[in-house]
């Protein structure tokens, strides 16, 4: 993990120093070189993006770990959400297709996968390398402003309308998306999730939740990453760049879900990101070290009966 983080930091530093006119050429050369190395050591795979894009979304220096993490995540969806091979799935913040590649080995031709992300280059890679091979897989780049991934975006995350119709999907998936959003942005995405889900459809999302158990541990520095600052009832890693990592109040998330007519299916599966000796994703159940929140979209007639807080299964 330390070596992966070091490589990621070096690449980010190199990117900032590279003249804009030379960046595309250097990126292609780097991708070709690292792809060749992976072919030689027999870890290359046509649905696995080049190293530069993998590090763009997380510490995936090892391509085998990249693929294994997605397979374990899909296993979680199969077991925890009773996901069927004919499901219509939306991947919110799909990055460079980590989950999409794993879904190609699970969904049949009657199932569909849609993914969107604010980062244009990873989406273009997915369109060229995954959607071109699987006609039931589609990728879109949203024009969402992100200082890191899409600084030229015209739409704020708090105002984004997902580019899909109402009641479209059986399952929505958002892994480590809300750990990079402020409360108003999370509120909009939760509301949009409810809109595009069919009644009875499931939302699977991960958070870092602050509650009576975790808040003292976070304040004491016993979390990964460490979140030393308070901001808008959240804890953040960096006040100058709050979106780099954020933990949200569990009571606030429950209220958002309730308002959106999404009933949380108890229990929330709390992760190992705080208070644990081993906080790595690969040693965590299903490959998530964050807290897993699964919720079902209720019929519109049930909205009035909702109340904030846990609901019985």
mmCIF file of C-alpha atoms in Angstrom:
data_model
loop_
_atom_site.group_PDB
_atom_site.id
_atom_site.type_symbol
_atom_site.label_atom_id
_atom_site.label_comp_id
_atom_site.label_asym_id
_atom_site.label_seq_id
_atom_site.Cartn_x
_atom_site.Cartn_y
_atom_site.Cartn_z
ATOM 1 C CA UNK A 1 0.000 0.000 0.000
ATOM 2 C CA UNK A 2 2.810 2.397 0.856
ATOM 3 C CA UNK A 3 4.500 1.737 -2.484
ATOM 4 C CA UNK A 4 1.241 2.342 -4.346
ATOM 5 C CA UNK A 5 0.642 5.616 -2.556
ATOM 6 C CA UNK A 6 4.208 6.690 -3.332
ATOM 7 C CA UNK A 7 3.782 5.893 -7.042
ATOM 8 C CA UNK A 8 0.480 7.776 -7.061
ATOM 9 C CA UNK A 9 2.064 10.857 -5.479
ATOM 10 C CA UNK A 10 4.990 10.774 -7.905
ATOM 11 C CA UNK A 11 2.646 10.517 -10.897
ATOM 12 C CA UNK A 12 0.515 13.390 -9.621
ATOM 13 C CA UNK A 13 3.626 15.513 -9.109
ATOM 14 C CA UNK A 14 4.857 14.654 -12.596
ATOM 15 C CA UNK A 15 1.490 15.536 -14.083
ATOM 16 C CA UNK A 16 1.577 18.989 -12.536
ATOM 17 C CA UNK A 17 5.072 19.642 -13.907
ATOM 18 C CA UNK A 18 4.269 18.410 -17.416
ATOM 19 C CA UNK A 19 3.579 21.156 -20.013
ATOM 20 C CA UNK A 20 -0.029 20.965 -21.158
ATOM 21 C CA UNK A 21 0.922 20.540 -24.821
ATOM 22 C CA UNK A 22 3.108 17.530 -24.025
ATOM 23 C CA UNK A 23 0.734 15.810 -21.620
ATOM 24 C CA UNK A 24 -1.171 13.626 -24.164
ATOM 25 C CA UNK A 25 2.059 12.310 -25.719
ATOM 26 C CA UNK A 26 3.639 11.561 -22.354
ATOM 27 C CA UNK A 27 0.453 9.862 -21.124
ATOM 28 C CA UNK A 28 0.313 7.598 -24.187
ATOM 29 C CA UNK A 29 3.996 6.726 -23.834
ATOM 30 C CA UNK A 30 3.573 5.925 -20.137
ATOM 31 C CA UNK A 31 0.508 3.768 -20.822
ATOM 32 C CA UNK A 32 2.262 1.866 -23.607
ATOM 33 C CA UNK A 33 5.278 1.209 -21.406
ATOM 34 C CA UNK A 34 3.355 -0.002 -18.378
ATOM 35 C CA UNK A 35 1.028 -2.100 -20.556
ATOM 36 C CA UNK A 36 4.067 -3.775 -22.111
ATOM 37 C CA UNK A 37 5.503 -4.581 -18.691
ATOM 38 C CA UNK A 38 2.192 -6.108 -17.590
ATOM 39 C CA UNK A 39 2.011 -8.177 -20.779
ATOM 40 C CA UNK A 40 5.531 -9.491 -20.149
ATOM 41 C CA UNK A 41 4.733 -10.516 -16.568
ATOM 42 C CA UNK A 42 1.382 -11.924 -17.777
ATOM 43 C CA UNK A 43 -0.957 -9.753 -15.732
ATOM 44 C CA UNK A 44 -2.345 -7.704 -18.622
ATOM 45 C CA UNK A 45 -6.089 -7.929 -19.307
ATOM 46 C CA UNK A 46 -8.066 -6.151 -22.071
ATOM 47 C CA UNK A 47 -10.730 -4.926 -19.595
ATOM 48 C CA UNK A 48 -8.168 -3.578 -17.132
ATOM 49 C CA UNK A 49 -7.176 0.062 -17.736
ATOM 50 C CA UNK A 50 -3.545 1.174 -17.817
ATOM 51 C CA UNK A 51 -1.745 1.836 -14.580
ATOM 52 C CA UNK A 52 -2.066 5.610 -14.875
ATOM 53 C CA UNK A 53 -5.871 5.409 -14.892
ATOM 54 C CA UNK A 54 -6.006 2.797 -12.131
ATOM 55 C CA UNK A 55 -4.015 5.043 -9.837
ATOM 56 C CA UNK A 56 -6.369 7.864 -10.805
ATOM 57 C CA UNK A 57 -9.158 6.132 -8.862
ATOM 58 C CA UNK A 58 -7.264 4.396 -6.072
ATOM 59 C CA UNK A 59 -4.178 2.457 -4.972
ATOM 60 C CA UNK A 60 -4.220 -0.251 -7.651
ATOM 61 C CA UNK A 61 -0.577 -0.658 -8.632
ATOM 62 C CA UNK A 62 -1.254 -4.405 -8.751
ATOM 63 C CA UNK A 63 -3.676 -5.149 -11.589
ATOM 64 C CA UNK A 64 -4.633 -8.486 -10.035
ATOM 65 C CA UNK A 65 -5.724 -6.696 -6.860
ATOM 66 C CA UNK A 66 -7.679 -4.230 -9.012
ATOM 67 C CA UNK A 67 -9.655 -7.081 -10.588
ATOM 68 C CA UNK A 68 -10.015 -9.065 -7.359
ATOM 69 C CA UNK A 69 -11.427 -6.057 -5.500
ATOM 70 C CA UNK A 70 -14.183 -5.686 -8.101
ATOM 71 C CA UNK A 71 -14.998 -9.398 -8.045
ATOM 72 C CA UNK A 72 -15.396 -9.245 -4.260
ATOM 73 C CA UNK A 73 -17.603 -6.155 -4.561
ATOM 74 C CA UNK A 74 -19.875 -7.887 -7.075
ATOM 75 C CA UNK A 75 -20.047 -10.876 -4.731
ATOM 76 C CA UNK A 76 -21.296 -8.490 -2.033
ATOM 77 C CA UNK A 77 -24.044 -7.245 -4.352
ATOM 78 C CA UNK A 78 -25.029 -10.790 -5.243
ATOM 79 C CA UNK A 79 -25.213 -11.964 -1.639
ATOM 80 C CA UNK A 80 -26.445 -8.857 0.168
ATOM 81 C CA UNK A 81 -28.832 -7.588 -2.524
ATOM 82 C CA UNK A 82 -29.880 -10.876 -4.174
ATOM 83 C CA UNK A 83 -28.673 -9.403 -7.447
ATOM 84 C CA UNK A 84 -29.829 -11.302 -10.507
ATOM 85 C CA UNK A 85 -28.050 -11.727 -13.825
ATOM 86 C CA UNK A 86 -30.892 -9.871 -15.572
ATOM 87 C CA UNK A 87 -30.651 -6.771 -13.361
ATOM 88 C CA UNK A 88 -30.426 -3.189 -14.625
ATOM 89 C CA UNK A 89 -27.527 -1.625 -12.720
ATOM 90 C CA UNK A 90 -26.353 1.979 -12.345
ATOM 91 C CA UNK A 91 -22.780 2.598 -11.176
ATOM 92 C CA UNK A 92 -22.573 6.128 -9.716
ATOM 93 C CA UNK A 93 -19.030 7.428 -10.075
ATOM 94 C CA UNK A 94 -17.885 4.464 -12.159
ATOM 95 C CA UNK A 95 -14.317 5.696 -12.677
ATOM 96 C CA UNK A 96 -12.386 3.663 -15.237
ATOM 97 C CA UNK A 97 -14.682 0.648 -15.196
ATOM 98 C CA UNK A 98 -13.404 -1.404 -12.265
ATOM 99 C CA UNK A 99 -16.886 -2.698 -11.416
ATOM 100 C CA UNK A 100 -18.019 -2.745 -15.036
ATOM 101 C CA UNK A 101 -15.365 -5.300 -15.971
ATOM 102 C CA UNK A 102 -16.503 -7.583 -13.165
ATOM 103 C CA UNK A 103 -20.145 -7.148 -14.158
ATOM 104 C CA UNK A 104 -19.348 -8.353 -17.687
ATOM 105 C CA UNK A 105 -18.729 -11.754 -16.112
ATOM 106 C CA UNK A 106 -22.017 -11.702 -14.194
ATOM 107 C CA UNK A 107 -24.795 -9.929 -16.082
ATOM 108 C CA UNK A 108 -26.322 -11.759 -19.019
ATOM 109 C CA UNK A 109 -27.574 -10.150 -22.226
ATOM 110 C CA UNK A 110 -30.922 -9.312 -20.608
ATOM 111 C CA UNK A 111 -29.172 -7.326 -17.888
ATOM 112 C CA UNK A 112 -27.723 -3.853 -18.404
ATOM 113 C CA UNK A 113 -24.976 -1.783 -16.871
ATOM 114 C CA UNK A 114 -24.817 2.013 -16.958
ATOM 115 C CA UNK A 115 -22.034 4.043 -15.423
ATOM 116 C CA UNK A 116 -21.274 7.743 -15.228
ATOM 117 C CA UNK A 117 -18.440 9.815 -13.880
ATOM 118 C CA UNK A 118 -17.135 13.381 -13.984
ATOM 119 C CA UNK A 119 -13.685 12.309 -15.201
ATOM 120 C CA UNK A 120 -13.670 12.314 -19.004
ATOM 121 C CA UNK A 121 -10.554 10.271 -19.797
ATOM 122 C CA UNK A 122 -11.561 7.182 -17.758
ATOM 123 C CA UNK A 123 -15.031 7.273 -19.349
ATOM 124 C CA UNK A 124 -13.533 7.453 -22.823
ATOM 125 C CA UNK A 125 -11.356 4.439 -22.008
ATOM 126 C CA UNK A 126 -14.424 2.497 -20.850
ATOM 127 C CA UNK A 127 -16.332 3.387 -24.006
ATOM 128 C CA UNK A 128 -13.467 2.250 -26.217
ATOM 129 C CA UNK A 129 -12.533 -0.918 -24.326
ATOM 130 C CA UNK A 130 -15.637 -2.186 -22.512
ATOM 131 C CA UNK A 131 -18.738 -0.787 -24.238
ATOM 132 C CA UNK A 132 -17.265 -1.698 -27.621
ATOM 133 C CA UNK A 133 -17.197 -5.343 -26.544
ATOM 134 C CA UNK A 134 -20.481 -5.484 -24.604
ATOM 135 C CA UNK A 135 -23.501 -3.793 -26.183
ATOM 136 C CA UNK A 136 -25.478 -3.795 -22.920
ATOM 137 C CA UNK A 137 -22.796 -1.711 -21.171
ATOM 138 C CA UNK A 138 -22.941 2.092 -21.464
ATOM 139 C CA UNK A 139 -20.830 4.915 -20.046
ATOM 140 C CA UNK A 140 -21.449 8.660 -19.811
ATOM 141 C CA UNK A 141 -19.355 11.589 -18.719
ATOM 142 C CA UNK A 142 -21.331 14.033 -16.602
ATOM 143 C CA UNK A 143 -20.497 17.722 -16.762
ATOM 144 C CA UNK A 144 -20.085 17.839 -13.004
ATOM 145 C CA UNK A 145 -17.571 20.284 -11.562
ATOM 146 C CA UNK A 146 -14.772 18.595 -9.645
ATOM 147 C CA UNK A 147 -11.557 20.435 -8.757
ATOM 148 C CA UNK A 148 -9.667 17.166 -9.102
ATOM 149 C CA UNK A 149 -11.406 15.253 -11.905
ATOM 150 C CA UNK A 150 -13.303 17.863 -13.949
ATOM 151 C CA UNK A 151 -12.299 21.450 -13.114
ATOM 152 C CA UNK A 152 -14.095 22.709 -16.223
ATOM 153 C CA UNK A 153 -17.438 21.154 -15.261
ATOM 154 C CA UNK A 154 -20.399 23.522 -15.498
ATOM 155 C CA UNK A 155 -22.802 21.774 -13.088
ATOM 156 C CA UNK A 156 -22.303 21.544 -9.341
ATOM 157 C CA UNK A 157 -22.858 18.135 -7.773
ATOM 158 C CA UNK A 158 -25.560 19.673 -5.583
ATOM 159 C CA UNK A 159 -27.516 20.562 -8.759
ATOM 160 C CA UNK A 160 -26.774 17.572 -11.002
ATOM 161 C CA UNK A 161 -29.635 15.634 -12.539
ATOM 162 C CA UNK A 162 -28.599 12.067 -13.257
ATOM 163 C CA UNK A 163 -28.784 11.526 -17.056
ATOM 164 C CA UNK A 164 -31.387 8.747 -16.766
ATOM 165 C CA UNK A 165 -35.153 8.475 -16.632
ATOM 166 C CA UNK A 166 -37.345 7.779 -13.603
ATOM 167 C CA UNK A 167 -37.807 4.254 -12.215
ATOM 168 C CA UNK A 168 -35.100 2.883 -14.496
ATOM 169 C CA UNK A 169 -32.812 0.675 -12.385
ATOM 170 C CA UNK A 170 -33.019 -2.374 -10.136
ATOM 171 C CA UNK A 171 -29.811 -1.457 -8.306
ATOM 172 C CA UNK A 172 -27.656 1.629 -7.856
ATOM 173 C CA UNK A 173 -24.097 1.297 -6.627
ATOM 174 C CA UNK A 174 -21.945 4.091 -5.162
ATOM 175 C CA UNK A 175 -18.651 3.040 -3.595
ATOM 176 C CA UNK A 176 -16.561 5.735 -1.899
ATOM 177 C CA UNK A 177 -18.490 8.453 -3.727
ATOM 178 C CA UNK A 178 -20.098 10.126 -0.725
ATOM 179 C CA UNK A 179 -16.764 10.200 1.113
ATOM 180 C CA UNK A 180 -15.832 12.976 -1.336
ATOM 181 C CA UNK A 181 -18.984 15.104 -1.152
ATOM 182 C CA UNK A 182 -20.308 17.811 1.111
ATOM 183 C CA UNK A 183 -23.776 17.383 2.699
ATOM 184 C CA UNK A 184 -25.755 19.342 0.059
ATOM 185 C CA UNK A 185 -24.126 17.297 -2.683
ATOM 186 C CA UNK A 186 -24.877 14.021 -0.916
ATOM 187 C CA UNK A 187 -28.489 15.114 -0.417
ATOM 188 C CA UNK A 188 -28.908 15.709 -4.152
ATOM 189 C CA UNK A 189 -27.302 12.399 -5.133
ATOM 190 C CA UNK A 190 -29.451 10.455 -2.663
ATOM 191 C CA UNK A 191 -32.554 12.145 -4.051
ATOM 192 C CA UNK A 192 -31.508 11.414 -7.627
ATOM 193 C CA UNK A 193 -30.764 7.812 -6.669
ATOM 194 C CA UNK A 194 -34.320 7.431 -5.421
ATOM 195 C CA UNK A 195 -35.691 8.986 -8.610
ATOM 196 C CA UNK A 196 -33.941 6.603 -10.999
ATOM 197 C CA UNK A 197 -34.601 3.478 -8.915
ATOM 198 C CA UNK A 198 -37.736 1.487 -9.649
ATOM 199 C CA UNK A 199 -40.044 0.900 -6.648
ATOM 200 C CA UNK A 200 -38.558 -2.021 -4.762
ATOM 201 C CA UNK A 201 -35.119 -1.351 -6.258
ATOM 202 C CA UNK A 202 -32.057 -1.279 -4.029
ATOM 203 C CA UNK A 203 -29.416 1.349 -3.346
ATOM 204 C CA UNK A 204 -25.986 0.105 -2.247
ATOM 205 C CA UNK A 205 -23.645 2.848 -1.025
ATOM 206 C CA UNK A 206 -20.642 3.204 1.225
ATOM 207 C CA UNK A 207 -20.021 5.979 3.729
ATOM 208 C CA UNK A 208 -17.785 6.789 6.648
ATOM 209 C CA UNK A 209 -20.435 7.384 9.284
ATOM 210 C CA UNK A 210 -19.993 9.414 12.445
ATOM 211 C CA UNK A 211 -21.963 8.148 15.438
ATOM 212 C CA UNK A 212 -21.519 7.748 19.185
ATOM 213 C CA UNK A 213 -18.958 4.974 18.657
ATOM 214 C CA UNK A 214 -16.920 6.323 15.779
ATOM 215 C CA UNK A 215 -16.797 10.059 16.503
ATOM 216 C CA UNK A 216 -14.521 9.779 19.587
ATOM 217 C CA UNK A 217 -12.220 7.414 17.680
ATOM 218 C CA UNK A 218 -11.996 9.793 14.729
ATOM 219 C CA UNK A 219 -11.329 12.730 17.050
ATOM 220 C CA UNK A 220 -8.517 10.707 18.638
ATOM 221 C CA UNK A 221 -6.917 10.060 15.243
ATOM 222 C CA UNK A 222 -7.838 6.378 15.145
ATOM 223 C CA UNK A 223 -9.192 6.253 11.598
ATOM 224 C CA UNK A 224 -7.935 5.752 8.078
ATOM 225 C CA UNK A 225 -7.579 8.298 6.728
ATOM 226 C CA UNK A 226 -7.257 10.579 9.690
ATOM 227 C CA UNK A 227 -9.915 13.312 9.747
ATOM 228 C CA UNK A 228 -8.714 15.988 12.148
ATOM 229 C CA UNK A 229 -11.008 18.861 11.112
ATOM 230 C CA UNK A 230 -14.699 19.606 11.715
ATOM 231 C CA UNK A 231 -16.664 21.216 8.887
ATOM 232 C CA UNK A 232 -20.459 21.488 8.463
ATOM 233 C CA UNK A 233 -21.109 18.739 10.995
ATOM 234 C CA UNK A 234 -18.654 16.482 9.148
ATOM 235 C CA UNK A 235 -15.053 15.481 9.699
ATOM 236 C CA UNK A 236 -12.610 16.165 6.866
ATOM 237 C CA UNK A 237 -9.010 15.341 6.096
ATOM 238 C CA UNK A 238 -8.024 18.726 4.661
ATOM 239 C CA UNK A 239 -9.821 22.027 5.168
ATOM 240 C CA UNK A 240 -8.253 23.434 2.000
ATOM 241 C CA UNK A 241 -9.611 20.470 0.002
ATOM 242 C CA UNK A 242 -12.582 19.056 1.945
ATOM 243 C CA UNK A 243 -13.615 16.739 -0.886
ATOM 244 C CA UNK A 244 -10.365 14.798 -0.544
ATOM 245 C CA UNK A 245 -12.108 12.786 2.201
ATOM 246 C CA UNK A 246 -15.217 13.341 4.313
ATOM 247 C CA UNK A 247 -17.064 11.460 7.048
ATOM 248 C CA UNK A 248 -20.776 12.232 7.503
ATOM 249 C CA UNK A 249 -23.087 12.114 10.518
ATOM 250 C CA UNK A 250 -25.097 8.893 10.532
ATOM 251 C CA UNK A 251 -28.203 10.720 11.776
ATOM 252 C CA UNK A 252 -27.984 13.098 8.790
ATOM 253 C CA UNK A 253 -27.656 10.242 6.299
ATOM 254 C CA UNK A 254 -30.627 8.457 7.826
ATOM 255 C CA UNK A 255 -32.678 11.630 7.517
ATOM 256 C CA UNK A 256 -31.704 12.037 3.844
ATOM 257 C CA UNK A 257 -32.707 8.471 3.042
ATOM 258 C CA UNK A 258 -36.003 8.852 4.843
ATOM 259 C CA UNK A 259 -36.823 12.071 2.973
ATOM 260 C CA UNK A 260 -36.059 10.332 -0.334
ATOM 261 C CA UNK A 261 -38.357 7.379 0.488
ATOM 262 C CA UNK A 262 -35.414 5.034 0.734
ATOM 263 C CA UNK A 263 -35.809 2.649 3.673
ATOM 264 C CA UNK A 264 -32.495 1.489 5.091
ATOM 265 C CA UNK A 265 -32.372 -2.271 5.427
ATOM 266 C CA UNK A 266 -30.914 -2.895 8.855
ATOM 267 C CA UNK A 267 -28.324 -3.477 10.013
ATOM 268 C CA UNK A 268 -25.889 -1.026 8.517
ATOM 269 C CA UNK A 269 -22.703 -3.014 8.013
ATOM 270 C CA UNK A 270 -20.042 -0.937 9.721
ATOM 271 C CA UNK A 271 -16.580 -1.116 8.194
ATOM 272 C CA UNK A 272 -13.047 -1.236 9.500
ATOM 273 C CA UNK A 273 -12.068 2.325 8.525
ATOM 274 C CA UNK A 274 -12.118 3.411 12.166
ATOM 275 C CA UNK A 275 -11.034 1.730 15.406
ATOM 276 C CA UNK A 276 -9.533 -1.364 13.762
ATOM 277 C CA UNK A 277 -5.973 -2.593 13.641
ATOM 278 C CA UNK A 278 -6.302 -3.659 10.001
ATOM 279 C CA UNK A 279 -8.238 -1.125 7.920
ATOM 280 C CA UNK A 280 -7.347 -2.375 4.445
ATOM 281 C CA UNK A 281 -10.121 -3.016 1.946
ATOM 282 C CA UNK A 282 -8.766 -6.374 0.842
ATOM 283 C CA UNK A 283 -8.925 -7.799 4.359
ATOM 284 C CA UNK A 284 -12.454 -6.460 4.897
ATOM 285 C CA UNK A 285 -15.625 -8.430 4.178
ATOM 286 C CA UNK A 286 -16.569 -8.106 0.495
ATOM 287 C CA UNK A 287 -13.672 -5.709 -0.102
ATOM 288 C CA UNK A 288 -15.189 -2.625 1.571
ATOM 289 C CA UNK A 289 -13.592 -1.014 4.612
ATOM 290 C CA UNK A 290 -16.243 1.720 4.691
ATOM 291 C CA UNK A 291 -19.751 1.432 6.142
ATOM 292 C CA UNK A 292 -22.253 -0.272 3.826
ATOM 293 C CA UNK A 293 -25.760 1.202 3.626
ATOM 294 C CA UNK A 294 -28.342 -0.784 1.666
ATOM 295 C CA UNK A 295 -31.800 0.710 1.163
ATOM 296 C CA UNK A 296 -34.963 -0.133 -0.730
ATOM 297 C CA UNK A 297 -37.061 2.392 -2.639
ATOM 298 C CA UNK A 298 -40.590 2.466 -1.293
ATOM 299 C CA UNK A 299 -43.696 3.003 -3.379
ATOM 300 C CA UNK A 300 -44.844 6.632 -3.461
ATOM 301 C CA UNK A 301 -47.881 5.717 -1.369
ATOM 302 C CA UNK A 302 -45.557 4.810 1.508
ATOM 303 C CA UNK A 303 -43.706 8.113 1.663
ATOM 304 C CA UNK A 304 -46.015 9.753 4.174
ATOM 305 C CA UNK A 305 -45.516 6.956 6.715
ATOM 306 C CA UNK A 306 -41.734 7.284 6.822
ATOM 307 C CA UNK A 307 -39.886 8.453 9.921
ATOM 308 C CA UNK A 308 -36.249 9.321 10.439
ATOM 309 C CA UNK A 309 -34.166 6.539 11.959
ATOM 310 C CA UNK A 310 -33.930 2.784 11.738
ATOM 311 C CA UNK A 311 -36.825 0.861 10.268
ATOM 312 C CA UNK A 312 -37.632 -2.797 10.756
ATOM 313 C CA UNK A 313 -36.731 -5.215 7.974
#
